[in-house]
Amino acid sequence: DAKTTQPPSMDCAEGRAANLPCNHSTISGNEYVYWYRQIHSQGPQYIIHGLKNNETNEMASLIITEDRKSSTLILPHATLRDTAVYYCIPSGTYKYIFGTGTRLKVLA
Amino acid sequence: DAGVTQSPTHLIKTRGQQVTLRCSPKSGHDTVSWYQQALGQGPQFIFQYYEEEERQRGNFPDRFSGHQFPNYSSELNVNALLLGDSALYLCASSYGGQGDGYTFGSGTRLTVV
């Protein structure tokens, strides 16, 4: 199972892009990169996932480096409701190994 | 469209007792996973059920057991409760496997006193 490194906390001004990095240098070839977020007292919420191509959906964009050793989650226009803990999870099996994530605080 | 439903939302038990937590998966989902989240930590995988069988298990003792019913709902049982079992217990569902990601419920907050 790949290990991940994420900054423990980040601040972002409301309306600006939030770029959350994740290092997963030991990721295996068959492991996708999943991103979830957890707002206080709720269960984790799926955001996006990818294998090696960049992905975009209505919530965010995911940029994965060519060597797949790191990725960046981009929230294009952060709002106060995006304040949460964000988890990057490489996974090729049925289970997730959550790290401690990045606590993103969006500032008004 | 109802998401993942967990019950109860909060529970207080005494050390040594047994507890059963329940989960109804999102409509159309057939796979249920359980996670334990201690305060300030990320969730830890307990096990996953698919076709009424335990498909994969995390590093948890046998005191933790589960069941999946024909309607895909699931129960998590914990015997001989310890103070350290106090945590938020999360249920997550998906179709077939992780695929497009899991849908998590809001959890059951278990306090052991």
Coordinates of N, CA and C in Angstrom, one line a residue, chain B residues 37-106:
Chain B
Q37 N -13.0 5.6 13.0 CA -12.3 6.8 13.0 C -12.2 7.4 14.4
A38 N -11.0 7.3 15.0 CA -10.7 7.9 16.3 C -10.6 9.4 16.2
L39 N -10.8 10.1 17.2 CA -10.8 11.5 17.2 C -9.4 12.0 16.7
G40 N -9.5 12.9 15.7 CA -8.3 13.5 15.2 C -7.5 12.6 14.2
Q41 N -8.0 11.5 13.9 CA -7.3 10.5 13.0 C -8.1 10.3 11.7
G42 N -7.5 9.8 10.7 CA -8.2 9.4 9.5 C -8.9 8.1 9.8
P43 N -9.9 7.7 9.0 CA -10.6 6.5 9.1 C -9.7 5.3 8.9
Q44 N -10.0 4.2 9.6 CA -9.2 2.9 9.5 C -10.2 1.9 9.0
F45 N -9.8 1.1 8.0 CA -10.6 0.1 7.4 C -10.8 -1.1 8.3
I46 N -12.0 -1.5 8.5 CA -12.3 -2.7 9.4 C -12.5 -3.9 8.5
F47 N -13.5 -3.9 7.6 CA -13.7 -5.0 6.7 C -14.7 -4.5 5.6
Q48 N -14.8 -5.3 4.6 CA -15.8 -5.1 3.5 C -16.6 -6.3 3.2
Y49 N -17.9 -6.2 3.0 CA -18.8 -7.3 2.7 C -19.4 -7.1 1.2
Y50 N -19.4 -8.2 0.6 CA -19.9 -8.3 -0.8 C -20.5 -9.7 -1.0
E51 N -21.7 -9.7 -1.5 CA -22.5 -11.0 -1.7 C -22.5 -11.8 -0.4
E52 N -22.8 -11.0 0.7 CA -23.0 -11.6 2.0 C -21.7 -12.3 2.6
E53 N -20.6 -12.0 2.0 CA -19.3 -12.6 2.5 C -18.3 -11.5 2.8
E54 N -17.5 -11.7 3.8 CA -16.4 -10.8 4.1 C -15.4 -10.9 3.1
R55 N -15.1 -9.9 2.3 CA -14.2 -10.0 1.2 C -12.8 -9.6 1.5
Q56 N -12.7 -8.6 2.4 CA -11.3 -8.2 2.8 C -11.5 -7.6 4.3
R57 N -10.4 -7.8 5.0 CA -10.4 -7.4 6.4 C -9.2 -6.6 6.7
G58 N -9.3 -5.6 7.6 CA -8.2 -4.8 8.0 C -7.6 -5.4 9.3
N59 N -6.8 -4.6 10.0 CA -6.1 -5.1 11.1 C -6.9 -4.9 12.4
F60 N -8.0 -5.6 12.5 CA -8.8 -5.5 13.7 C -9.0 -6.9 14.3
P61 N -9.2 -6.9 15.6 CA -9.3 -8.2 16.3 C -10.7 -8.9 16.0
D62 N -10.8 -10.1 16.3 CA -12.0 -10.9 16.1 C -13.2 -10.4 16.8
R63 N -13.0 -9.5 17.8 CA -14.1 -8.9 18.5 C -15.0 -8.1 17.6
F64 N -14.4 -7.7 16.5 CA -15.1 -7.0 15.4 C -15.6 -8.0 14.4
S65 N -16.9 -8.1 14.2 CA -17.5 -9.0 13.2 C -18.6 -8.3 12.5
G66 N -19.0 -8.9 11.4 CA -20.1 -8.2 10.6 C -20.9 -9.2 9.9
H67 N -21.9 -8.6 9.2 CA -22.8 -9.4 8.5 C -23.4 -8.6 7.4
Q68 N -23.7 -9.2 6.3 CA -24.4 -8.5 5.2 C -25.7 -9.4 4.9
F69 N -26.8 -8.7 4.7 CA -28.1 -9.3 4.5 C -28.4 -9.4 3.0
P70 N -29.3 -10.2 2.6 CA -29.7 -10.3 1.1 C -30.1 -9.0 0.5
N71 N -30.6 -8.0 1.3 CA -30.9 -6.7 0.7 C -29.8 -5.8 0.7
Y72 N -28.6 -6.3 1.0 CA -27.3 -5.6 1.0 C -27.0 -4.7 2.2
S73 N -28.0 -4.6 3.1 CA -27.7 -3.9 4.4 C -26.7 -4.7 5.2
S74 N -26.1 -4.0 6.2 CA -25.0 -4.6 6.9 C -25.1 -4.2 8.4
E75 N -24.5 -5.1 9.2 CA -24.3 -4.8 10.6 C -22.9 -5.0 11.0
L76 N -22.4 -4.2 11.9 CA -21.1 -4.3 12.5 C -21.3 -4.6 14.0
N77 N -20.7 -5.7 14.5 CA -20.8 -6.1 15.9 C -19.5 -6.0 16.5
V78 N -19.5 -5.4 17.7 CA -18.2 -5.4 18.5 C -18.5 -6.0 19.9
N79 N -17.8 -7.0 20.2 CA -17.9 -7.7 21.5 C -16.9 -7.2 22.5
A80 N -17.2 -7.4 23.8 CA -16.3 -7.1 24.9 C -15.7 -5.7 24.7
L81 N -16.5 -4.7 24.7 CA -16.1 -3.4 24.4 C -15.0 -2.9 25.3
L82 N -14.0 -2.2 24.7 CA -12.9 -1.5 25.4 C -13.1 0.0 25.3
L83 N -12.5 0.7 26.3 CA -12.5 2.2 26.2 C -12.0 2.7 24.9
G84 N -11.0 2.0 24.3 CA -10.4 2.4 23.1 C -11.2 2.1 21.9
D85 N -12.4 1.5 22.0 CA -13.3 1.3 20.9 C -14.1 2.6 20.7
S86 N -14.0 3.5 21.6 CA -14.8 4.8 21.4 C -14.3 5.5 20.1
A87 N -15.2 5.7 19.2 CA -14.8 6.3 17.9 C -16.1 6.5 17.1
L88 N -15.9 7.1 15.9 CA -16.9 7.3 14.9 C -16.8 6.1 14.0
Y89 N -17.9 5.4 13.8 CA -17.9 4.2 12.9 C -18.6 4.6 11.7
L90 N -17.9 4.4 10.6 CA -18.4 4.9 9.3 C -18.7 3.7 8.4
C91 N -19.8 3.8 7.7 CA -20.2 2.7 6.7 C -20.0 3.4 5.3
A92 N -19.5 2.7 4.3 CA -19.4 3.2 3.0 C -19.9 2.1 2.0
S93 N -20.6 2.6 1.0 CA -21.1 1.6 0.0 C -20.7 1.9 -1.4
S94 N -20.7 0.9 -2.2 CA -20.4 1.1 -3.7 C -21.0 0.0 -4.4
Y95 N -20.9 0.0 -5.8 CA -21.4 -1.0 -6.6 C -20.2 -1.9 -7.1
G96 N -20.2 -3.1 -6.7 CA -19.2 -4.1 -7.1 C -17.8 -3.9 -6.4
G97 N -17.2 -2.8 -6.5 CA -15.9 -2.6 -5.8 C -15.8 -1.1 -5.7
Q98 N -14.6 -0.6 -5.6 CA -14.4 0.8 -5.4 C -14.8 1.7 -6.6
G99 N -14.6 1.2 -7.8 CA -15.0 1.8 -9.0 C -14.9 3.3 -9.0
D100 N -16.1 4.0 -9.0 CA -16.1 5.4 -9.0 C -16.1 6.0 -7.6
G101 N -15.7 5.2 -6.7 CA -15.6 5.8 -5.3 C -16.7 5.3 -4.4
Y102 N -16.5 5.4 -3.2 CA -17.5 5.0 -2.2 C -18.3 6.2 -1.7
T103 N -19.6 5.9 -1.3 CA -20.4 6.8 -0.6 C -20.4 6.5 0.8
F104 N -20.1 7.4 1.7 CA -20.0 7.2 3.1 C -21.3 7.8 3.8
G105 N -21.6 7.1 4.9 CA -22.7 7.6 5.7 C -22.1 8.6 6.7
S106 N -22.9 9.2 7.5 CA -22.5 10.2 8.5 C -21.9 9.5 9.8

